């Protein structure tokens, strides 16, 4: 990947187009089954641009999951920068939103005097905050039909859409067939250093390019980044299946579908996810607290099967050390329920997987 970056053919992508970027964008559009593509600096910018292009008229509203990345983790940019009104619909634990709830959230044109105008529905696949759940092609198609019936657009935040495609065994172009636009992260499981890409119609991408420039995301010799992204697409998509296999080994459960595993820590152990993650870091295992009781682990292609076993052992050792250490002072309110003999196996009581 580094060699491809060093050897990339480049030019000014703002002025005349960078040849490596153009080749990369054409290839992504082909793989995703859409007319055109544009490279953007981040997934957040990709989603922001997509929502803003679909909602270019002021007073537009977007329907999106209450637990979606766009709603929770993107600084509310669609409203603060784009003036787009978010209408949230409850995300089910599997990452979907009930179709009838989506339909009920669509504004009736009769109320146009006082309602914002619904223009867009957003899905997320895989759904990050729902544990990396995959959204099926059947569900996506049904939401697409609903969108068309009401004259709306469908955007998919497909940060990990290639993971969903691999886990579901559905080609990515089929999985996103119903969508008008998709944003895809190149720097997550695919392993490129920087960037995302959005796909859609030629007209959508022309507007997206203009907005990318407005937002300061027009970059010059972008071929250096697109060369890496091209290698990621060519060499790393095929490795995702193996990442999922290793995630399953980690989870020790048949429910693991993707590259992420969430596990809960038994609250009565008095061990916080933060202290467990800090302890794991000393073993060279990096994990992330996901909530006050759970930890998130992500597998990627540079993590071998023996690394997975090492991580599992490290968790056991870290937990026994933490149990020996006893509760931190912040837990002193509750020390009466502290049990020094608690076995580490009972501390992690539940692996949920995606
Ligand atoms: C990571 C992620 C994004 C945003 O990507 P950045 O490149 O970090 O801005 C958007 N959506 C989902 C579901 C993600 O996981």
PDB file of N, CA and C in Angstrom, residues 182-270:
ATOM      1  N   UNK A 182     -24.624   6.174  -1.419  1.00  0.00           N
ATOM      2  CA  UNK A 182     -24.015   5.365  -0.362  1.00  0.00           C
ATOM      3  C   UNK A 182     -22.684   6.014  -0.007  1.00  0.00           C
ATOM      4  N   UNK A 183     -22.372   6.096   1.286  1.00  0.00           N
ATOM      5  CA  UNK A 183     -21.014   6.498   1.665  1.00  0.00           C
ATOM      6  C   UNK A 183     -20.316   5.266   2.248  1.00  0.00           C
ATOM      7  N   UNK A 184     -19.049   5.113   1.887  1.00  0.00           N
ATOM      8  CA  UNK A 184     -18.291   3.921   2.273  1.00  0.00           C
ATOM      9  C   UNK A 184     -16.962   4.358   2.894  1.00  0.00           C
ATOM     10  N   UNK A 185     -16.649   3.849   4.084  1.00  0.00           N
ATOM     11  CA  UNK A 185     -15.353   4.178   4.701  1.00  0.00           C
ATOM     12  C   UNK A 185     -14.263   3.276   4.130  1.00  0.00           C
ATOM     13  N   UNK A 186     -13.172   3.893   3.733  1.00  0.00           N
ATOM     14  CA  UNK A 186     -12.032   3.134   3.222  1.00  0.00           C
ATOM     15  C   UNK A 186     -11.034   2.862   4.337  1.00  0.00           C
ATOM     16  N   UNK A 187     -11.187   3.595   5.434  1.00  0.00           N
ATOM     17  CA  UNK A 187     -10.167   3.567   6.490  1.00  0.00           C
ATOM     18  C   UNK A 187     -10.600   2.737   7.696  1.00  0.00           C
ATOM     19  N   UNK A 188     -11.682   1.968   7.552  1.00  0.00           N
ATOM     20  CA  UNK A 188     -12.061   1.090   8.669  1.00  0.00           C
ATOM     21  C   UNK A 188     -11.506  -0.304   8.366  1.00  0.00           C
ATOM     22  N   UNK A 189     -12.405  -1.288   8.232  1.00  0.00           N
ATOM     23  CA  UNK A 189     -11.935  -2.648   7.984  1.00  0.00           C
ATOM     24  C   UNK A 189     -11.113  -2.789   6.709  1.00  0.00           C
ATOM     25  N   UNK A 190     -11.273  -1.852   5.763  1.00  0.00           N
ATOM     26  CA  UNK A 190     -10.539  -1.988   4.502  1.00  0.00           C
ATOM     27  C   UNK A 190      -9.078  -1.557   4.637  1.00  0.00           C
ATOM     28  N   UNK A 191      -8.784  -0.765   5.680  1.00  0.00           N
ATOM     29  CA  UNK A 191      -7.384  -0.526   6.020  1.00  0.00           C
ATOM     30  C   UNK A 191      -6.647   0.541   5.237  1.00  0.00           C
ATOM     31  N   UNK A 192      -7.341   1.418   4.509  1.00  0.00           N
ATOM     32  CA  UNK A 192      -6.643   2.555   3.892  1.00  0.00           C
ATOM     33  C   UNK A 192      -6.356   3.585   4.988  1.00  0.00           C
ATOM     34  N   UNK A 193      -5.335   4.431   4.793  1.00  0.00           N
ATOM     35  CA  UNK A 193      -5.017   5.366   5.883  1.00  0.00           C
ATOM     36  C   UNK A 193      -6.062   6.475   6.057  1.00  0.00           C
ATOM     37  N   UNK A 194      -6.671   6.917   4.979  1.00  0.00           N
ATOM     38  CA  UNK A 194      -7.559   8.081   5.012  1.00  0.00           C
ATOM     39  C   UNK A 194      -8.672   7.905   3.994  1.00  0.00           C
ATOM     40  N   UNK A 195      -9.853   8.346   4.327  1.00  0.00           N
ATOM     41  CA  UNK A 195     -10.843   8.596   3.283  1.00  0.00           C
ATOM     42  C   UNK A 195     -12.071   7.736   3.270  1.00  0.00           C
ATOM     43  N   UNK A 196     -13.064   8.284   2.601  1.00  0.00           N
ATOM     44  CA  UNK A 196     -14.316   7.609   2.322  1.00  0.00           C
ATOM     45  C   UNK A 196     -14.651   7.919   0.873  1.00  0.00           C
ATOM     46  N   UNK A 197     -15.671   7.251   0.379  1.00  0.00           N
ATOM     47  CA  UNK A 197     -16.087   7.537  -0.987  1.00  0.00           C
ATOM     48  C   UNK A 197     -17.606   7.519  -0.999  1.00  0.00           C
ATOM     49  N   UNK A 198     -18.198   8.417  -1.784  1.00  0.00           N
ATOM     50  CA  UNK A 198     -19.651   8.366  -1.929  1.00  0.00           C
ATOM     51  C   UNK A 198     -19.997   8.061  -3.387  1.00  0.00           C
ATOM     52  N   UNK A 199     -21.083   7.338  -3.564  1.00  0.00           N
ATOM     53  CA  UNK A 199     -21.520   6.962  -4.914  1.00  0.00           C
ATOM     54  C   UNK A 199     -22.973   7.363  -5.119  1.00  0.00           C
ATOM     55  N   UNK A 200     -23.323   7.573  -6.394  1.00  0.00           N
ATOM     56  CA  UNK A 200     -24.700   7.929  -6.742  1.00  0.00           C
ATOM     57  C   UNK A 200     -24.793   8.198  -8.233  1.00  0.00           C
ATOM     58  N   UNK A 201     -25.812   8.929  -8.631  1.00  0.00           N
ATOM     59  CA  UNK A 201     -25.937   9.267 -10.057  1.00  0.00           C
ATOM     60  C   UNK A 201     -24.884  10.322 -10.425  1.00  0.00           C
ATOM     61  N   UNK A 202     -24.691  10.514 -11.737  1.00  0.00           N
ATOM     62  CA  UNK A 202     -23.726  11.539 -12.198  1.00  0.00           C
ATOM     63  C   UNK A 202     -24.106  12.907 -11.671  1.00  0.00           C
ATOM     64  N   UNK A 203     -25.397  13.189 -11.720  1.00  0.00           N
ATOM     65  CA  UNK A 203     -25.880  14.494 -11.274  1.00  0.00           C
ATOM     66  C   UNK A 203     -25.624  14.682  -9.772  1.00  0.00           C
ATOM     67  N   UNK A 204     -25.893  13.631  -9.005  1.00  0.00           N
ATOM     68  CA  UNK A 204     -25.658  13.684  -7.548  1.00  0.00           C
ATOM     69  C   UNK A 204     -24.175  13.947  -7.278  1.00  0.00           C
ATOM     70  N   UNK A 205     -23.306  13.229  -7.990  1.00  0.00           N
ATOM     71  CA  UNK A 205     -21.861  13.359  -7.730  1.00  0.00           C
ATOM     72  C   UNK A 205     -21.339  14.735  -8.162  1.00  0.00           C
ATOM     73  N   UNK A 206     -21.907  15.298  -9.228  1.00  0.00           N
ATOM     74  CA  UNK A 206     -21.503  16.661  -9.644  1.00  0.00           C
ATOM     75  C   UNK A 206     -21.803  17.647  -8.513  1.00  0.00           C
ATOM     76  N   UNK A 207     -22.994  17.523  -7.935  1.00  0.00           N
ATOM     77  CA  UNK A 207     -23.357  18.412  -6.818  1.00  0.00           C
ATOM     78  C   UNK A 207     -22.503  18.115  -5.589  1.00  0.00           C
ATOM     79  N   UNK A 208     -22.201  16.822  -5.393  1.00  0.00           N
ATOM     80  CA  UNK A 208     -21.390  16.421  -4.232  1.00  0.00           C
ATOM     81  C   UNK A 208     -19.979  17.020  -4.329  1.00  0.00           C
ATOM     82  N   UNK A 209     -19.425  17.038  -5.550  1.00  0.00           N
ATOM     83  CA  UNK A 209     -18.074  17.604  -5.739  1.00  0.00           C
ATOM     84  C   UNK A 209     -18.056  19.082  -5.368  1.00  0.00           C
ATOM     85  N   UNK A 210     -19.104  19.760  -5.756  1.00  0.00           N
ATOM     86  CA  UNK A 210     -19.184  21.186  -5.486  1.00  0.00           C
ATOM     87  C   UNK A 210     -19.275  21.423  -3.974  1.00  0.00           C
ATOM     88  N   UNK A 211     -20.093  20.632  -3.318  1.00  0.00           N
ATOM     89  CA  UNK A 211     -20.264  20.765  -1.868  1.00  0.00           C
ATOM     90  C   UNK A 211     -18.995  20.351  -1.127  1.00  0.00           C
ATOM     91  N   UNK A 212     -18.309  19.348  -1.655  1.00  0.00           N
ATOM     92  CA  UNK A 212     -17.046  18.935  -1.032  1.00  0.00           C
ATOM     93  C   UNK A 212     -16.080  20.123  -1.020  1.00  0.00           C
ATOM     94  N   UNK A 213     -16.045  20.879  -2.120  1.00  0.00           N
ATOM     95  CA  UNK A 213     -15.174  22.060  -2.196  1.00  0.00           C
ATOM     96  C   UNK A 213     -15.620  23.116  -1.183  1.00  0.00           C
ATOM     97  N   UNK A 214     -16.940  23.318  -1.102  1.00  0.00           N
ATOM     98  CA  UNK A 214     -17.486  24.296  -0.147  1.00  0.00           C
ATOM     99  C   UNK A 214     -17.048  23.971   1.279  1.00  0.00           C
ATOM    100  N   UNK A 215     -17.053  22.678   1.599  1.00  0.00           N
ATOM    101  CA  UNK A 215     -16.743  22.245   2.969  1.00  0.00           C
ATOM    102  C   UNK A 215     -15.232  22.157   3.220  1.00  0.00           C
ATOM    103  N   UNK A 216     -14.437  22.490   2.219  1.00  0.00           N
ATOM    104  CA  UNK A 216     -12.991  22.443   2.394  1.00  0.00           C
ATOM    105  C   UNK A 216     -12.411  21.060   2.169  1.00  0.00           C
ATOM    106  N   UNK A 217     -13.171  20.207   1.507  1.00  0.00           N
ATOM    107  CA  UNK A 217     -12.691  18.848   1.273  1.00  0.00           C
ATOM    108  C   UNK A 217     -12.159  18.631  -0.141  1.00  0.00           C
ATOM    109  N   UNK A 218     -12.023  19.711  -0.907  1.00  0.00           N
ATOM    110  CA  UNK A 218     -11.388  19.591  -2.230  1.00  0.00           C
ATOM    111  C   UNK A 218      -9.885  19.547  -1.999  1.00  0.00           C
ATOM    112  N   UNK A 219      -9.229  18.488  -2.453  1.00  0.00           N
ATOM    113  CA  UNK A 219      -7.799  18.339  -2.155  1.00  0.00           C
ATOM    114  C   UNK A 219      -7.017  18.201  -3.454  1.00  0.00           C
ATOM    115  N   UNK A 220      -5.760  18.540  -3.409  1.00  0.00           N
ATOM    116  CA  UNK A 220      -4.951  18.633  -4.646  1.00  0.00           C
ATOM    117  C   UNK A 220      -4.452  17.259  -5.119  1.00  0.00           C
ATOM    118  N   UNK A 221      -3.218  16.860  -4.737  1.00  0.00           N
ATOM    119  CA  UNK A 221      -2.662  15.603  -5.281  1.00  0.00           C
ATOM    120  C   UNK A 221      -3.221  14.415  -4.493  1.00  0.00           C
ATOM    121  N   UNK A 222      -4.481  14.188  -4.697  1.00  0.00           N
ATOM    122  CA  UNK A 222      -5.248  13.226  -3.916  1.00  0.00           C
ATOM    123  C   UNK A 222      -4.924  11.771  -4.320  1.00  0.00           C
ATOM    124  N   UNK A 223      -4.209  11.637  -5.441  1.00  0.00           N
ATOM    125  CA  UNK A 223      -3.883  10.299  -5.943  1.00  0.00           C
ATOM    126  C   UNK A 223      -3.097   9.475  -4.935  1.00  0.00           C
ATOM    127  N   UNK A 224      -2.313  10.160  -4.091  1.00  0.00           N
ATOM    128  CA  UNK A 224      -1.536   9.449  -3.069  1.00  0.00           C
ATOM    129  C   UNK A 224      -2.494   8.667  -2.154  1.00  0.00           C
ATOM    130  N   UNK A 225      -3.613   9.316  -1.827  1.00  0.00           N
ATOM    131  CA  UNK A 225      -4.597   8.662  -0.949  1.00  0.00           C
ATOM    132  C   UNK A 225      -5.437   7.646  -1.710  1.00  0.00           C
ATOM    133  N   UNK A 226      -5.780   8.005  -2.951  1.00  0.00           N
ATOM    134  CA  UNK A 226      -6.626   7.090  -3.739  1.00  0.00           C
ATOM    135  C   UNK A 226      -5.872   5.822  -4.125  1.00  0.00           C
ATOM    136  N   UNK A 227      -4.538   5.929  -4.280  1.00  0.00           N
ATOM    137  CA  UNK A 227      -3.744   4.731  -4.589  1.00  0.00           C
ATOM    138  C   UNK A 227      -3.842   3.747  -3.431  1.00  0.00           C
ATOM    139  N   UNK A 228      -3.781   4.278  -2.196  1.00  0.00           N
ATOM    140  CA  UNK A 228      -3.914   3.410  -1.019  1.00  0.00           C
ATOM    141  C   UNK A 228      -5.314   2.813  -0.970  1.00  0.00           C
ATOM    142  N   UNK A 229      -6.300   3.658  -1.258  1.00  0.00           N
ATOM    143  CA  UNK A 229      -7.687   3.197  -1.212  1.00  0.00           C
ATOM    144  C   UNK A 229      -7.924   2.114  -2.268  1.00  0.00           C
ATOM    145  N   UNK A 230      -7.265   2.269  -3.404  1.00  0.00           N
ATOM    146  CA  UNK A 230      -7.411   1.282  -4.479  1.00  0.00           C
ATOM    147  C   UNK A 230      -6.863  -0.084  -4.033  1.00  0.00           C
ATOM    148  N   UNK A 231      -5.706  -0.044  -3.378  1.00  0.00           N
ATOM    149  CA  UNK A 231      -5.118  -1.293  -2.859  1.00  0.00           C
ATOM    150  C   UNK A 231      -6.047  -1.906  -1.807  1.00  0.00           C
ATOM    151  N   UNK A 232      -6.628  -1.049  -0.962  1.00  0.00           N
ATOM    152  CA  UNK A 232      -7.556  -1.531   0.074  1.00  0.00           C
ATOM    153  C   UNK A 232      -8.723  -2.281  -0.574  1.00  0.00           C
ATOM    154  N   UNK A 233      -9.245  -1.683  -1.614  1.00  0.00           N
ATOM    155  CA  UNK A 233     -10.397  -2.271  -2.304  1.00  0.00           C
ATOM    156  C   UNK A 233     -10.016  -3.575  -3.017  1.00  0.00           C
ATOM    157  N   UNK A 234      -8.852  -3.553  -3.645  1.00  0.00           N
ATOM    158  CA  UNK A 234      -8.409  -4.707  -4.434  1.00  0.00           C
ATOM    159  C   UNK A 234      -7.991  -5.877  -3.547  1.00  0.00           C
ATOM    160  N   UNK A 235      -7.259  -5.566  -2.449  1.00  0.00           N
ATOM    161  CA  UNK A 235      -6.653  -6.648  -1.667  1.00  0.00           C
ATOM    162  C   UNK A 235      -7.380  -6.965  -0.365  1.00  0.00           C
ATOM    163  N   UNK A 236      -8.098  -5.993   0.195  1.00  0.00           N
ATOM    164  CA  UNK A 236      -8.579  -6.204   1.569  1.00  0.00           C
ATOM    165  C   UNK A 236     -10.048  -6.574   1.676  1.00  0.00           C
ATOM    166  N   UNK A 237     -10.830  -6.276   0.650  1.00  0.00           N
ATOM    167  CA  UNK A 237     -12.251  -6.664   0.716  1.00  0.00           C
ATOM    168  C   UNK A 237     -12.356  -8.180   0.890  1.00  0.00           C
ATOM    169  N   UNK A 238     -11.503  -8.906   0.161  1.00  0.00           N
ATOM    170  CA  UNK A 238     -11.573 -10.374   0.229  1.00  0.00           C
ATOM    171  C   UNK A 238     -11.154 -10.920   1.591  1.00  0.00           C
ATOM    172  N   UNK A 239     -10.498 -10.074   2.396  1.00  0.00           N
ATOM    173  CA  UNK A 239     -10.040 -10.559   3.711  1.00  0.00           C
ATOM    174  C   UNK A 239     -11.116 -10.419   4.779  1.00  0.00           C
ATOM    175  N   UNK A 240     -12.211  -9.711   4.453  1.00  0.00           N
ATOM    176  CA  UNK A 240     -13.218  -9.419   5.483  1.00  0.00           C
ATOM    177  C   UNK A 240     -13.852 -10.697   6.027  1.00  0.00           C
ATOM    178  N   UNK A 241     -14.064 -11.649   5.120  1.00  0.00           N
ATOM    179  CA  UNK A 241     -14.673 -12.904   5.555  1.00  0.00           C
ATOM    180  C   UNK A 241     -13.834 -13.557   6.658  1.00  0.00           C
ATOM    181  N   UNK A 242     -12.507 -13.482   6.468  1.00  0.00           N
ATOM    182  CA  UNK A 242     -11.618 -14.074   7.465  1.00  0.00           C
ATOM    183  C   UNK A 242     -11.646 -13.271   8.769  1.00  0.00           C
ATOM    184  N   UNK A 243     -11.806 -11.936   8.650  1.00  0.00           N
ATOM    185  CA  UNK A 243     -11.954 -11.116   9.874  1.00  0.00           C
ATOM    186  C   UNK A 243     -13.176 -11.580  10.647  1.00  0.00           C
ATOM    187  N   UNK A 244     -14.257 -11.857   9.919  1.00  0.00           N
ATOM    188  CA  UNK A 244     -15.498 -12.277  10.578  1.00  0.00           C
ATOM    189  C   UNK A 244     -15.311 -13.640  11.254  1.00  0.00           C
ATOM    190  N   UNK A 245     -14.558 -14.511  10.580  1.00  0.00           N
ATOM    191  CA  UNK A 245     -14.277 -15.835  11.162  1.00  0.00           C
ATOM    192  C   UNK A 245     -13.517 -15.671  12.487  1.00  0.00           C
ATOM    193  N   UNK A 246     -12.531 -14.759  12.488  1.00  0.00           N
ATOM    194  CA  UNK A 246     -11.741 -14.552  13.709  1.00  0.00           C
ATOM    195  C   UNK A 246     -12.589 -13.885  14.796  1.00  0.00           C
ATOM    196  N   UNK A 247     -13.502 -13.002  14.375  1.00  0.00           N
ATOM    197  CA  UNK A 247     -14.397 -12.370  15.361  1.00  0.00           C
ATOM    198  C   UNK A 247     -15.267 -13.433  16.027  1.00  0.00           C
ATOM    199  N   UNK A 248     -15.658 -14.429  15.225  1.00  0.00           N
ATOM    200  CA  UNK A 248     -16.463 -15.532  15.772  1.00  0.00           C
ATOM    201  C   UNK A 248     -15.663 -16.322  16.789  1.00  0.00           C
ATOM    202  N   UNK A 249     -14.396 -16.553  16.468  1.00  0.00           N
ATOM    203  CA  UNK A 249     -13.548 -17.280  17.421  1.00  0.00           C
ATOM    204  C   UNK A 249     -13.471 -16.483  18.715  1.00  0.00           C
ATOM    205  N   UNK A 250     -13.286 -15.171  18.572  1.00  0.00           N
ATOM    206  CA  UNK A 250     -13.193 -14.318  19.754  1.00  0.00           C
ATOM    207  C   UNK A 250     -14.486 -14.404  20.564  1.00  0.00           C
ATOM    208  N   UNK A 251     -15.598 -14.334  19.854  1.00  0.00           N
ATOM    209  CA  UNK A 251     -16.887 -14.301  20.542  1.00  0.00           C
ATOM    210  C   UNK A 251     -17.277 -15.672  21.076  1.00  0.00           C
ATOM    211  N   UNK A 252     -16.727 -16.713  20.473  1.00  0.00           N
ATOM    212  CA  UNK A 252     -17.081 -18.053  20.898  1.00  0.00           C
ATOM    213  C   UNK A 252     -18.568 -18.300  20.767  1.00  0.00           C
ATOM    214  N   UNK A 253     -19.172 -17.722  19.758  1.00  0.00           N
ATOM    215  CA  UNK A 253     -20.628 -17.786  19.655  1.00  0.00           C
ATOM    216  C   UNK A 253     -21.034 -17.823  18.195  1.00  0.00           C
ATOM    217  N   UNK A 254     -22.167 -18.437  17.961  1.00  0.00           N
ATOM    218  CA  UNK A 254     -22.618 -18.522  16.574  1.00  0.00           C
ATOM    219  C   UNK A 254     -23.219 -17.215  16.068  1.00  0.00           C
ATOM    220  N   UNK A 255     -23.378 -16.221  16.950  1.00  0.00           N
ATOM    221  CA  UNK A 255     -24.062 -14.997  16.544  1.00  0.00           C
ATOM    222  C   UNK A 255     -23.157 -14.000  15.839  1.00  0.00           C
ATOM    223  N   UNK A 256     -21.850 -14.236  15.893  1.00  0.00           N
ATOM    224  CA  UNK A 256     -20.950 -13.259  15.314  1.00  0.00           C
ATOM    225  C   UNK A 256     -21.047 -13.269  13.796  1.00  0.00           C
ATOM    226  N   UNK A 257     -21.422 -12.135  13.228  1.00  0.00           N
ATOM    227  CA  UNK A 257     -21.546 -12.035  11.775  1.00  0.00           C
ATOM    228  C   UNK A 257     -20.464 -11.172  11.172  1.00  0.00           C
ATOM    229  N   UNK A 258     -20.017 -10.161  11.918  1.00  0.00           N
ATOM    230  CA  UNK A 258     -19.103  -9.178  11.343  1.00  0.00           C
ATOM    231  C   UNK A 258     -17.813  -9.075  12.133  1.00  0.00           C
ATOM    232  N   UNK A 259     -17.166  -7.925  11.987  1.00  0.00           N
ATOM    233  CA  UNK A 259     -15.826  -7.772  12.537  1.00  0.00           C
ATOM    234  C   UNK A 259     -15.809  -7.210  13.947  1.00  0.00           C
ATOM    235  N   UNK A 260     -17.006  -6.930  14.502  1.00  0.00           N
ATOM    236  CA  UNK A 260     -17.025  -6.308  15.823  1.00  0.00           C
ATOM    237  C   UNK A 260     -17.648  -7.254  16.843  1.00  0.00           C
ATOM    238  N   UNK A 261     -17.111  -7.228  18.051  1.00  0.00           N
ATOM    239  CA  UNK A 261     -17.696  -8.027  19.128  1.00  0.00           C
ATOM    240  C   UNK A 261     -17.874  -7.108  20.334  1.00  0.00           C
ATOM    241  N   UNK A 262     -19.041  -7.154  20.923  1.00  0.00           N
ATOM    242  CA  UNK A 262     -19.292  -6.396  22.153  1.00  0.00           C
ATOM    243  C   UNK A 262     -19.471  -7.407  23.275  1.00  0.00           C
ATOM    244  N   UNK A 263     -18.839  -7.174  24.397  1.00  0.00           N
ATOM    245  CA  UNK A 263     -19.150  -8.043  25.531  1.00  0.00           C
ATOM    246  C   UNK A 263     -19.462  -7.217  26.759  1.00  0.00           C
ATOM    247  N   UNK A 264     -20.359  -7.765  27.563  1.00  0.00           N
ATOM    248  CA  UNK A 264     -20.783  -7.080  28.784  1.00  0.00           C
ATOM    249  C   UNK A 264     -19.972  -7.590  29.965  1.00  0.00           C
ATOM    250  N   UNK A 265     -19.703  -6.694  30.902  1.00  0.00           N
ATOM    251  CA  UNK A 265     -19.032  -7.101  32.134  1.00  0.00           C
ATOM    252  C   UNK A 265     -20.093  -7.145  33.227  1.00  0.00           C
ATOM    253  N   UNK A 266     -20.137  -8.245  33.921  1.00  0.00           N
ATOM    254  CA  UNK A 266     -21.098  -8.395  35.007  1.00  0.00           C
ATOM    255  C   UNK A 266     -20.935  -7.239  36.004  1.00  0.00           C
ATOM    256  N   UNK A 267     -22.010  -6.485  36.188  1.00  0.00           N
ATOM    257  CA  UNK A 267     -21.905  -5.283  37.028  1.00  0.00           C
ATOM    258  C   UNK A 267     -21.495  -5.596  38.459  1.00  0.00           C
ATOM    259  N   UNK A 268     -21.897  -6.777  38.940  1.00  0.00           N
ATOM    260  CA  UNK A 268     -21.567  -7.085  40.334  1.00  0.00           C
ATOM    261  C   UNK A 268     -20.072  -7.325  40.529  1.00  0.00           C
ATOM    262  N   UNK A 269     -19.335  -7.468  39.425  1.00  0.00           N
ATOM    263  CA  UNK A 269     -17.878  -7.630  39.548  1.00  0.00           C
ATOM    264  C   UNK A 269     -17.218  -6.322  39.955  1.00  0.00           C
ATOM    265  N   UNK A 270     -17.941  -5.212  39.783  1.00  0.00           N
ATOM    266  CA  UNK A 270     -17.433  -3.864  40.076  1.00  0.00           C
ATOM    267  C   UNK A 270     -16.251  -3.477  39.185  1.00  0.00           C
TER     268      UNK A 270
END
